[in-house]
Short mmCIF file of N, CA and C in Angstrom, two decimals:
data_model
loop_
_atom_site.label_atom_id
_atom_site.label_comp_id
_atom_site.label_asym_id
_atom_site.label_seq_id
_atom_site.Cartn_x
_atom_site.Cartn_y
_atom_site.Cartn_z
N UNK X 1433 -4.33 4.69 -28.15
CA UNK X 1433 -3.89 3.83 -27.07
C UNK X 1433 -2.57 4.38 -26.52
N UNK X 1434 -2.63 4.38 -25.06
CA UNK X 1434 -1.51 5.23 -24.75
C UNK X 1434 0.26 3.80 -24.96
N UNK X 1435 1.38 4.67 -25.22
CA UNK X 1435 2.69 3.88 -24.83
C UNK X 1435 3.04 3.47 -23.76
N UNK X 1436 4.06 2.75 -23.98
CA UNK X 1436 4.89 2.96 -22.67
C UNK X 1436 4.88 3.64 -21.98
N UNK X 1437 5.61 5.04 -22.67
CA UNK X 1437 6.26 5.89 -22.07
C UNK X 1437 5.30 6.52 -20.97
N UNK X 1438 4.20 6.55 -21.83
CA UNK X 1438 2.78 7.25 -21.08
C UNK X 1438 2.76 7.03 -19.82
N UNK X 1439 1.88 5.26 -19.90
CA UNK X 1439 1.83 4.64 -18.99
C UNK X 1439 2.71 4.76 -17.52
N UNK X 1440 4.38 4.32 -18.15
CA UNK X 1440 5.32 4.81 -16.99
C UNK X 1440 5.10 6.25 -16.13
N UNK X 1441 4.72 7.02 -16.87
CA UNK X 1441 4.88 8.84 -16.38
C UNK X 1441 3.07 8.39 -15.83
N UNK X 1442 2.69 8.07 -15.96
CA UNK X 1442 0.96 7.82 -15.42
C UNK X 1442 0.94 7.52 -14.09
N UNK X 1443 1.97 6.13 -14.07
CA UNK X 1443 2.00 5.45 -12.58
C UNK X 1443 3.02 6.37 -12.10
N UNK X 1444 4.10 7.07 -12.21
CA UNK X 1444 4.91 7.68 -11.55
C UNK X 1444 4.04 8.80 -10.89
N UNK X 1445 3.28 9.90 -12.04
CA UNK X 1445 2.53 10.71 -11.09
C UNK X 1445 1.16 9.93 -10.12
N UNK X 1446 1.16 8.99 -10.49
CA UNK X 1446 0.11 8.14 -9.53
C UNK X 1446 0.63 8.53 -8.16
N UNK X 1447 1.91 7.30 -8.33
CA UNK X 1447 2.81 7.34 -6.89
C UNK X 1447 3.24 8.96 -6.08
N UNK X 1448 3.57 9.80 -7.54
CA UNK X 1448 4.11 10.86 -6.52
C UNK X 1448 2.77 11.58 -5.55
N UNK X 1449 1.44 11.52 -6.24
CA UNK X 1449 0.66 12.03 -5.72
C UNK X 1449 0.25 11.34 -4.66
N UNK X 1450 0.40 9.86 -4.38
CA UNK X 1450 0.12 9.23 -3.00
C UNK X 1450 1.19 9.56 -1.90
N UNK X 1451 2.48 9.55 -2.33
CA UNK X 1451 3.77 9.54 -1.28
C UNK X 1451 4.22 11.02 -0.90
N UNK X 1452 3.47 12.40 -1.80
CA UNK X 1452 3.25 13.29 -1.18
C UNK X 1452 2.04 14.03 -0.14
N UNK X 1453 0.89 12.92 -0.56
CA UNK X 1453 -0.30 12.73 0.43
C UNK X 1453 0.56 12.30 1.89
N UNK X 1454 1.47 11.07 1.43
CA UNK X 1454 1.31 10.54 2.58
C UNK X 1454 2.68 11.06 3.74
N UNK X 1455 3.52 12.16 3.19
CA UNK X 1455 4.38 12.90 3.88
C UNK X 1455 3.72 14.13 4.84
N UNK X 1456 2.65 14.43 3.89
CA UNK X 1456 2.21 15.88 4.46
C UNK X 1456 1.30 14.85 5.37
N UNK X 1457 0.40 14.11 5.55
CA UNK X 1457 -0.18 13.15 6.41
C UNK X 1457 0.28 13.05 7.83
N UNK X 1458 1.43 12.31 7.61
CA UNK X 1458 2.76 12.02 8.77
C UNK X 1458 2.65 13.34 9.42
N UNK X 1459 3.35 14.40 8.80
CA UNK X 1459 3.72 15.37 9.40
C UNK X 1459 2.50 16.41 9.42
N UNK X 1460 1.66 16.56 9.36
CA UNK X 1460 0.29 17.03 9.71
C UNK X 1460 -0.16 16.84 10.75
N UNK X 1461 -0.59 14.93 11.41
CA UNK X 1461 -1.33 14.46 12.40
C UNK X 1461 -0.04 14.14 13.43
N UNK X 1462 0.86 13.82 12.97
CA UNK X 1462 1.65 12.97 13.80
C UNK X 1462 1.38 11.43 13.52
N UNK X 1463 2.64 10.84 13.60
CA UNK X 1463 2.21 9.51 13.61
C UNK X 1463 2.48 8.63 14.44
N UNK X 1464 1.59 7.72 15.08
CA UNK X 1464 1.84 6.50 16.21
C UNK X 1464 3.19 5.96 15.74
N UNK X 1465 2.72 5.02 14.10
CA UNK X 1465 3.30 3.87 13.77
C UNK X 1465 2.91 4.03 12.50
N UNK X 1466 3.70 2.92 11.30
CA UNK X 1466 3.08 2.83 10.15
C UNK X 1466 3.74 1.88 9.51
N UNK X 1467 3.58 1.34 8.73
CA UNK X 1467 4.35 0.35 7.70
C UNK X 1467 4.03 0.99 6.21
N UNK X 1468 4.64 -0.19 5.21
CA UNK X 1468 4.58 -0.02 3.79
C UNK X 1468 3.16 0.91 3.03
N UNK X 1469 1.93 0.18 3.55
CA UNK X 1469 0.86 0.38 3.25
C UNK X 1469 0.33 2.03 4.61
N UNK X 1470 0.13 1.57 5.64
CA UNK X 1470 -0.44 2.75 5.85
C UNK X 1470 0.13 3.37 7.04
N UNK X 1471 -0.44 4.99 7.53
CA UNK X 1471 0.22 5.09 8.75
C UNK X 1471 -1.23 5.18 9.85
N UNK X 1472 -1.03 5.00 10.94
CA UNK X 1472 -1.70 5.12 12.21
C UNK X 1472 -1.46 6.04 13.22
N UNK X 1473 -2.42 6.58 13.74
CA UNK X 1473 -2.70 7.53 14.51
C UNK X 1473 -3.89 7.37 16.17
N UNK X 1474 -3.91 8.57 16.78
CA UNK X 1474 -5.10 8.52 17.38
C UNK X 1474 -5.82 10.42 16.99
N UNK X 1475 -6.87 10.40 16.92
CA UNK X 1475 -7.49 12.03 16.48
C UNK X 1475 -9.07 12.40 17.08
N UNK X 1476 -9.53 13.12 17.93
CA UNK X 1476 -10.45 12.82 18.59
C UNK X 1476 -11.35 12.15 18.85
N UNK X 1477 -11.01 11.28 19.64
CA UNK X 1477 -11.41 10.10 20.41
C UNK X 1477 -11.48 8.55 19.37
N UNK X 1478 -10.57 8.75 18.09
CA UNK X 1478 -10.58 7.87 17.39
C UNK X 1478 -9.07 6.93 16.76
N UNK X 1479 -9.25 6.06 16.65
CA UNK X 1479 -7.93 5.24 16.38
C UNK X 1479 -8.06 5.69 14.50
N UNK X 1480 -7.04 6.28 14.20
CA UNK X 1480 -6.56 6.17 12.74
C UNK X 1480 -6.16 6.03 11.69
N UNK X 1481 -6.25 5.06 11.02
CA UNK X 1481 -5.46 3.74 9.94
C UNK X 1481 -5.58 4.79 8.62
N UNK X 1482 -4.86 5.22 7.48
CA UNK X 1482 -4.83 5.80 6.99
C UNK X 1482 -4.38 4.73 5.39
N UNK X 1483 -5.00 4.88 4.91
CA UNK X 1483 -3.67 3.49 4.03
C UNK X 1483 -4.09 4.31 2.35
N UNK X 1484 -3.02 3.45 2.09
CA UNK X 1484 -2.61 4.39 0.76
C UNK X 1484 -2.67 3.60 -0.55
N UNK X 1485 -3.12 3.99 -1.80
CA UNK X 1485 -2.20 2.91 -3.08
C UNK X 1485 -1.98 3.93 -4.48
N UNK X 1486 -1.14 3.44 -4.77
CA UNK X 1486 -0.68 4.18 -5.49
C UNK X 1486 -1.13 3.94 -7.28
N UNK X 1487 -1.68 2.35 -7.14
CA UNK X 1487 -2.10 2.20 -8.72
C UNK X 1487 -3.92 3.18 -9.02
N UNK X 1488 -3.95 3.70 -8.12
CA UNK X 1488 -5.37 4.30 -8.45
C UNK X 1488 -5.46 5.65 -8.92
N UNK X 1489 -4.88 6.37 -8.17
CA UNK X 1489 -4.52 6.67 -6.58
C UNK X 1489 -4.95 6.65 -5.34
N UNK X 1490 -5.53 6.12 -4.04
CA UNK X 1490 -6.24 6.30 -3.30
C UNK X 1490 -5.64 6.59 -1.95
N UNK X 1491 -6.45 7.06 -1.05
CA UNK X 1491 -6.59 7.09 0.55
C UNK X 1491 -7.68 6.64 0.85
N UNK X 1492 -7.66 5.63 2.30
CA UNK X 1492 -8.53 5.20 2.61
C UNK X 1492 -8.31 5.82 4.46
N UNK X 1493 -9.39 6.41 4.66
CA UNK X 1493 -9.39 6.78 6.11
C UNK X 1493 -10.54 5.90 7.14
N UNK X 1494 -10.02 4.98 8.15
CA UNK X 1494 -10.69 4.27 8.68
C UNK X 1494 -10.58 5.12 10.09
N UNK X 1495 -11.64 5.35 10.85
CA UNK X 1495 -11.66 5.90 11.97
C UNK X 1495 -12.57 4.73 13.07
N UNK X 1496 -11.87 4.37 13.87
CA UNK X 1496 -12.14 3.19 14.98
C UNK X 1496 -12.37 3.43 16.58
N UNK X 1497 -13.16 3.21 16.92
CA UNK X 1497 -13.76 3.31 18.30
C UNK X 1497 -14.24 2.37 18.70
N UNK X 1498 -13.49 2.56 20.16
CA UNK X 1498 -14.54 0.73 21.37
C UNK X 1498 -15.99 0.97 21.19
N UNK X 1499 -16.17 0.35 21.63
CA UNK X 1499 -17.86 0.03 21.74
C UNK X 1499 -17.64 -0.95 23.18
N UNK X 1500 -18.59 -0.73 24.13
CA UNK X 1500 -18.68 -0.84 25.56
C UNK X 1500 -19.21 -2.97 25.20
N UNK X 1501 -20.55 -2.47 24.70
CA UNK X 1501 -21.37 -3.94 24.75
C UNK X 1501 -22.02 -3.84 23.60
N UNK X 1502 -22.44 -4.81 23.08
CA UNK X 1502 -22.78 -4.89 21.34
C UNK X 1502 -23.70 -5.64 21.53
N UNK X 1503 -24.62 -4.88 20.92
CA UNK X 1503 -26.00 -5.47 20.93
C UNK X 1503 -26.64 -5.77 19.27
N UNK X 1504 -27.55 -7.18 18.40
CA UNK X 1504 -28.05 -6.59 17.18
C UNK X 1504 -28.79 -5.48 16.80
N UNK X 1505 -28.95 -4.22 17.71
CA UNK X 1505 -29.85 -2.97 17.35
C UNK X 1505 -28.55 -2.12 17.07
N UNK X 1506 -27.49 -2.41 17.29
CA UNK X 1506 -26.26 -1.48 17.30
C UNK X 1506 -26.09 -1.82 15.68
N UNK X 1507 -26.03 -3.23 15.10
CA UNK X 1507 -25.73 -3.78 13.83
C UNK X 1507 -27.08 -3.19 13.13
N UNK X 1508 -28.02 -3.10 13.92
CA UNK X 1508 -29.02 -2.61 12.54
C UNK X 1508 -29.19 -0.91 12.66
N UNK X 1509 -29.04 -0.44 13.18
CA UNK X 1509 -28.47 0.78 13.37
C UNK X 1509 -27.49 1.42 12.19
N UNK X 1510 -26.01 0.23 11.88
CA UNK X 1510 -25.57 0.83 11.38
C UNK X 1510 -25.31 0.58 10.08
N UNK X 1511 -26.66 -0.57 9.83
CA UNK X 1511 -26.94 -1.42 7.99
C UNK X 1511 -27.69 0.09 7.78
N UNK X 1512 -29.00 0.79 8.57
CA UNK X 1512 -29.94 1.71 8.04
C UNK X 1512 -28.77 3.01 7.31
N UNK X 1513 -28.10 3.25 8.78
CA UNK X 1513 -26.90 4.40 8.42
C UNK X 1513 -25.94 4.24 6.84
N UNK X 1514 -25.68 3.01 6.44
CA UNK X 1514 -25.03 2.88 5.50
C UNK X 1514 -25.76 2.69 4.49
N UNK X 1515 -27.45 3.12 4.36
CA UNK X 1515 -28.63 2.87 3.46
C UNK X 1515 -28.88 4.67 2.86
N UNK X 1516 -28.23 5.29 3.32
CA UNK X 1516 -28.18 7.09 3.10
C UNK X 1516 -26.40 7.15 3.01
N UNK X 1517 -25.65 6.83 3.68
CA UNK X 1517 -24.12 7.10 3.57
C UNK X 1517 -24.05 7.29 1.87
N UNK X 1518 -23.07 8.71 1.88
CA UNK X 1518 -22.77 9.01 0.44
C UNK X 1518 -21.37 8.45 0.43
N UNK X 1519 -21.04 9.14 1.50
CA UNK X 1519 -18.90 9.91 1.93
C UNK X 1519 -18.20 8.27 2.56
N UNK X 1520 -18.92 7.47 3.32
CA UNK X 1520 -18.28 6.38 3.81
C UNK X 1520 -19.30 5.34 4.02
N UNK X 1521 -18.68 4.12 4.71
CA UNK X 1521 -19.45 3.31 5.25
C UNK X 1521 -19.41 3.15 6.77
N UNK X 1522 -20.76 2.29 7.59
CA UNK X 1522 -20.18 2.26 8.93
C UNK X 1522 -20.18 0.76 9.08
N UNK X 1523 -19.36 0.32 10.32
CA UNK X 1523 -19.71 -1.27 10.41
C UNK X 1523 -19.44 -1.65 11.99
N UNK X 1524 -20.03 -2.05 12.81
CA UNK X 1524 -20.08 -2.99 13.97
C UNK X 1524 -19.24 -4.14 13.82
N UNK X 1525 -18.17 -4.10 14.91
CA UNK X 1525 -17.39 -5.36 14.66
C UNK X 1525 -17.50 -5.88 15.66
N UNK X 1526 -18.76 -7.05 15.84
CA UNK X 1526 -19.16 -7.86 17.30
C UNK X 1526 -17.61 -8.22 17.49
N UNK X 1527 -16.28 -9.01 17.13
CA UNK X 1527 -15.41 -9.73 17.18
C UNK X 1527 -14.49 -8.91 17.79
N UNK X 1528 -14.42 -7.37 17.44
CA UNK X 1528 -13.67 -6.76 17.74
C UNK X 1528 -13.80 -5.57 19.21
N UNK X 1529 -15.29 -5.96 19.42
CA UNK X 1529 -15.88 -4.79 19.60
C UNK X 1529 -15.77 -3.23 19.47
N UNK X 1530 -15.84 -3.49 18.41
CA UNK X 1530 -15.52 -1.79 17.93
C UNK X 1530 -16.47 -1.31 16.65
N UNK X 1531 -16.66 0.34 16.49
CA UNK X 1531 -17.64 0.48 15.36
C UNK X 1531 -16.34 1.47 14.66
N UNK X 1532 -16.73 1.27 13.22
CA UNK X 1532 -15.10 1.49 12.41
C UNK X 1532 -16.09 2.41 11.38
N UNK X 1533 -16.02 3.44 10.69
CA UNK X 1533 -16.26 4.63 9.52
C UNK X 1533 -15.45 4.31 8.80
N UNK X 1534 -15.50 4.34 7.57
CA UNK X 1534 -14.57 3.70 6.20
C UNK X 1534 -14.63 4.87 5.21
N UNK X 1535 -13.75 5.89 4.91
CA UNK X 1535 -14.00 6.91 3.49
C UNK X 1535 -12.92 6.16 2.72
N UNK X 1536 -13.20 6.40 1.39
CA UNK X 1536 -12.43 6.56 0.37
C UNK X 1536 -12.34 7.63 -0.54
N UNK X 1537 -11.05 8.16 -0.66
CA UNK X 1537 -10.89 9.52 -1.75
C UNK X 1537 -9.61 9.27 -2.65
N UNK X 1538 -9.88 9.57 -4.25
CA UNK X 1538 -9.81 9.38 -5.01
C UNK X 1538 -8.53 10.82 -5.54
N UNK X 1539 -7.39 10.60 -5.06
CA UNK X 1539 -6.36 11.43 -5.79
C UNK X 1539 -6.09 12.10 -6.25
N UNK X 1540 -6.33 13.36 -7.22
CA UNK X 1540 -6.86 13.66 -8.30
C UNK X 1540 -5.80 14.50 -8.60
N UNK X 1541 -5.25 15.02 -7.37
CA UNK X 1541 -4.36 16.09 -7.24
C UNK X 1541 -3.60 16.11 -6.41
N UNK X 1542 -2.75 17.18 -5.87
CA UNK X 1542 -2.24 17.10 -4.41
C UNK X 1542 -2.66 17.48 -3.40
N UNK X 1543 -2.71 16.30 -2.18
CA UNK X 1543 -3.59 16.86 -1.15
C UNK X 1543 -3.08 18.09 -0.59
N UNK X 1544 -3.75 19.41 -0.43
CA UNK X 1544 -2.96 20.64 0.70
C UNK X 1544 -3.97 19.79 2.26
N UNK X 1545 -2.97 20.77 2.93
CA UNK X 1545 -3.23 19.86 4.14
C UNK X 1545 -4.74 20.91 4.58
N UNK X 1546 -5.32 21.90 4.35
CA UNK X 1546 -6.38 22.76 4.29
C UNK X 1546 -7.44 21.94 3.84
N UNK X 1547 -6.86 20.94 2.45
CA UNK X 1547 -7.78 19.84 1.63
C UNK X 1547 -8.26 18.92 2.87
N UNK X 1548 -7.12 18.35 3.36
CA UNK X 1548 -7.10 17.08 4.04
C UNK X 1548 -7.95 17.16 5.37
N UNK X 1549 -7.86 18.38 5.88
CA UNK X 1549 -8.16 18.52 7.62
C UNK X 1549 -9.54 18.76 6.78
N UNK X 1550 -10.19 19.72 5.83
CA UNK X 1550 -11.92 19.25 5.50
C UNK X 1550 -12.42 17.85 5.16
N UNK X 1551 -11.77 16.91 3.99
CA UNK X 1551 -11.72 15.39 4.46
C UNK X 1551 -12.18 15.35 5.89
N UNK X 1552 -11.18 15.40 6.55
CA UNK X 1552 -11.12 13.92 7.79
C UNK X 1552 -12.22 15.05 8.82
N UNK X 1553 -11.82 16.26 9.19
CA UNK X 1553 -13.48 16.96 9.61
C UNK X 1553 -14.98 16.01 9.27
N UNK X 1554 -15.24 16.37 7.99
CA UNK X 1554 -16.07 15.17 7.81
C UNK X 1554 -16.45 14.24 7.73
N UNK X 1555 -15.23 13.43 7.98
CA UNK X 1555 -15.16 12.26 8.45
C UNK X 1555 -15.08 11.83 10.32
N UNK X 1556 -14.84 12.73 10.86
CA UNK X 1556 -14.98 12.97 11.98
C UNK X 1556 -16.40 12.93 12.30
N UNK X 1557 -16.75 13.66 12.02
CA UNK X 1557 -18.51 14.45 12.24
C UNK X 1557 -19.12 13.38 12.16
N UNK X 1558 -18.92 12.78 10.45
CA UNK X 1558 -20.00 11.44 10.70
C UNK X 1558 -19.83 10.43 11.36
N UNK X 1559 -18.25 10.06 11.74
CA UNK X 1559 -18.33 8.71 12.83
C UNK X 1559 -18.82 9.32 13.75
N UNK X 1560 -18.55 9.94 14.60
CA UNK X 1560 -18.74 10.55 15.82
C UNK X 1560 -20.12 10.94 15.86
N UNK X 1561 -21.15 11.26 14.81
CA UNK X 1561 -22.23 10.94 14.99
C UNK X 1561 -23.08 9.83 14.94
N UNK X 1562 -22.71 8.68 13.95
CA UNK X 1562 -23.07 7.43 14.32
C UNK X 1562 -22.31 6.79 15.37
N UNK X 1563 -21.25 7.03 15.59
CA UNK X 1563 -21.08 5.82 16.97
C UNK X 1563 -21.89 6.39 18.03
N UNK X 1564 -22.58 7.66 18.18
CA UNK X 1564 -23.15 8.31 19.31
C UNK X 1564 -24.96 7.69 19.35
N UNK X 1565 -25.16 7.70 17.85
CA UNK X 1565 -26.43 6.92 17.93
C UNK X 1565 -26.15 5.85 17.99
N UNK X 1566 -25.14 4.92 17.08
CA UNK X 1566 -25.18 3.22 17.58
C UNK X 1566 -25.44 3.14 19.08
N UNK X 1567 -23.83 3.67 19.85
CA UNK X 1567 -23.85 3.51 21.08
C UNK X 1567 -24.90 3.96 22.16
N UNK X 1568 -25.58 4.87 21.78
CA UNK X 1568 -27.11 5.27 22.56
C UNK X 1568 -27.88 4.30 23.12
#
């Protein structure tokens, strides 16, 4: 069973590995805005919420786009899409009108920003290919 001491040095490299994610982040994309939790962006043709925690370690990359008019074939569209999704989820937000891509990645190490731009690439690709079929 690990100590204290462990524990403490566990969550510290937790944190350092999120708050050096989230420097090279900033200064990688640029940033709109951000608070405690995450920073925001815009990155082809998508709004970018980036949010962070440090007891895991995680990043969560949400990529957000309007949606014109929302129809239920757009919502079942994107229940089928999230019935094969490995890398994220997708979701229709009648309220918001907008369709939002959800990844989560798991810390492990330090992000290089070479790491990060293949991330969000693929995370690109697949919103931008389902909002192209939702929105169709």
């Amino acid at each position: 069973m690990p100590n204290i001491a462990e524990n403490i040095n566990e969550l510290q490299r937790r944190q350092g590995l999120t708050e050096r994610a989230r420097m090279m982040i900033c200064k990688y994309l640029g940033v709109l805005t951000q608070d405690e939790d995450s920073v925001m962006t815009e990155y082809h043709d998508f709004f970018v919420q980036i949010s962070f925690t440090s007891v895991h370690p995680l990043i969560t990359i949400f990529l957000v786009r309007r949606l014109d008019k929302i129809h239920l074939g757009m919502l079942e569209i994107a229940n089928k899409m999230n019935l094969s999704a490995v890398l994220g989820s997708h979701a229709v937000n009648d309220t918001a009108d907008c369709y939002t891509y959800r990844a989560t990645v798991w810390l492990d190490t330090d992000l290089s920003e070479h790491r990060f731009q293949e991330i969000l690439d693929r995370c690109i690709e697949e919103a931008s290919r389902a909002f192209h079929a939702i929105n169709s």
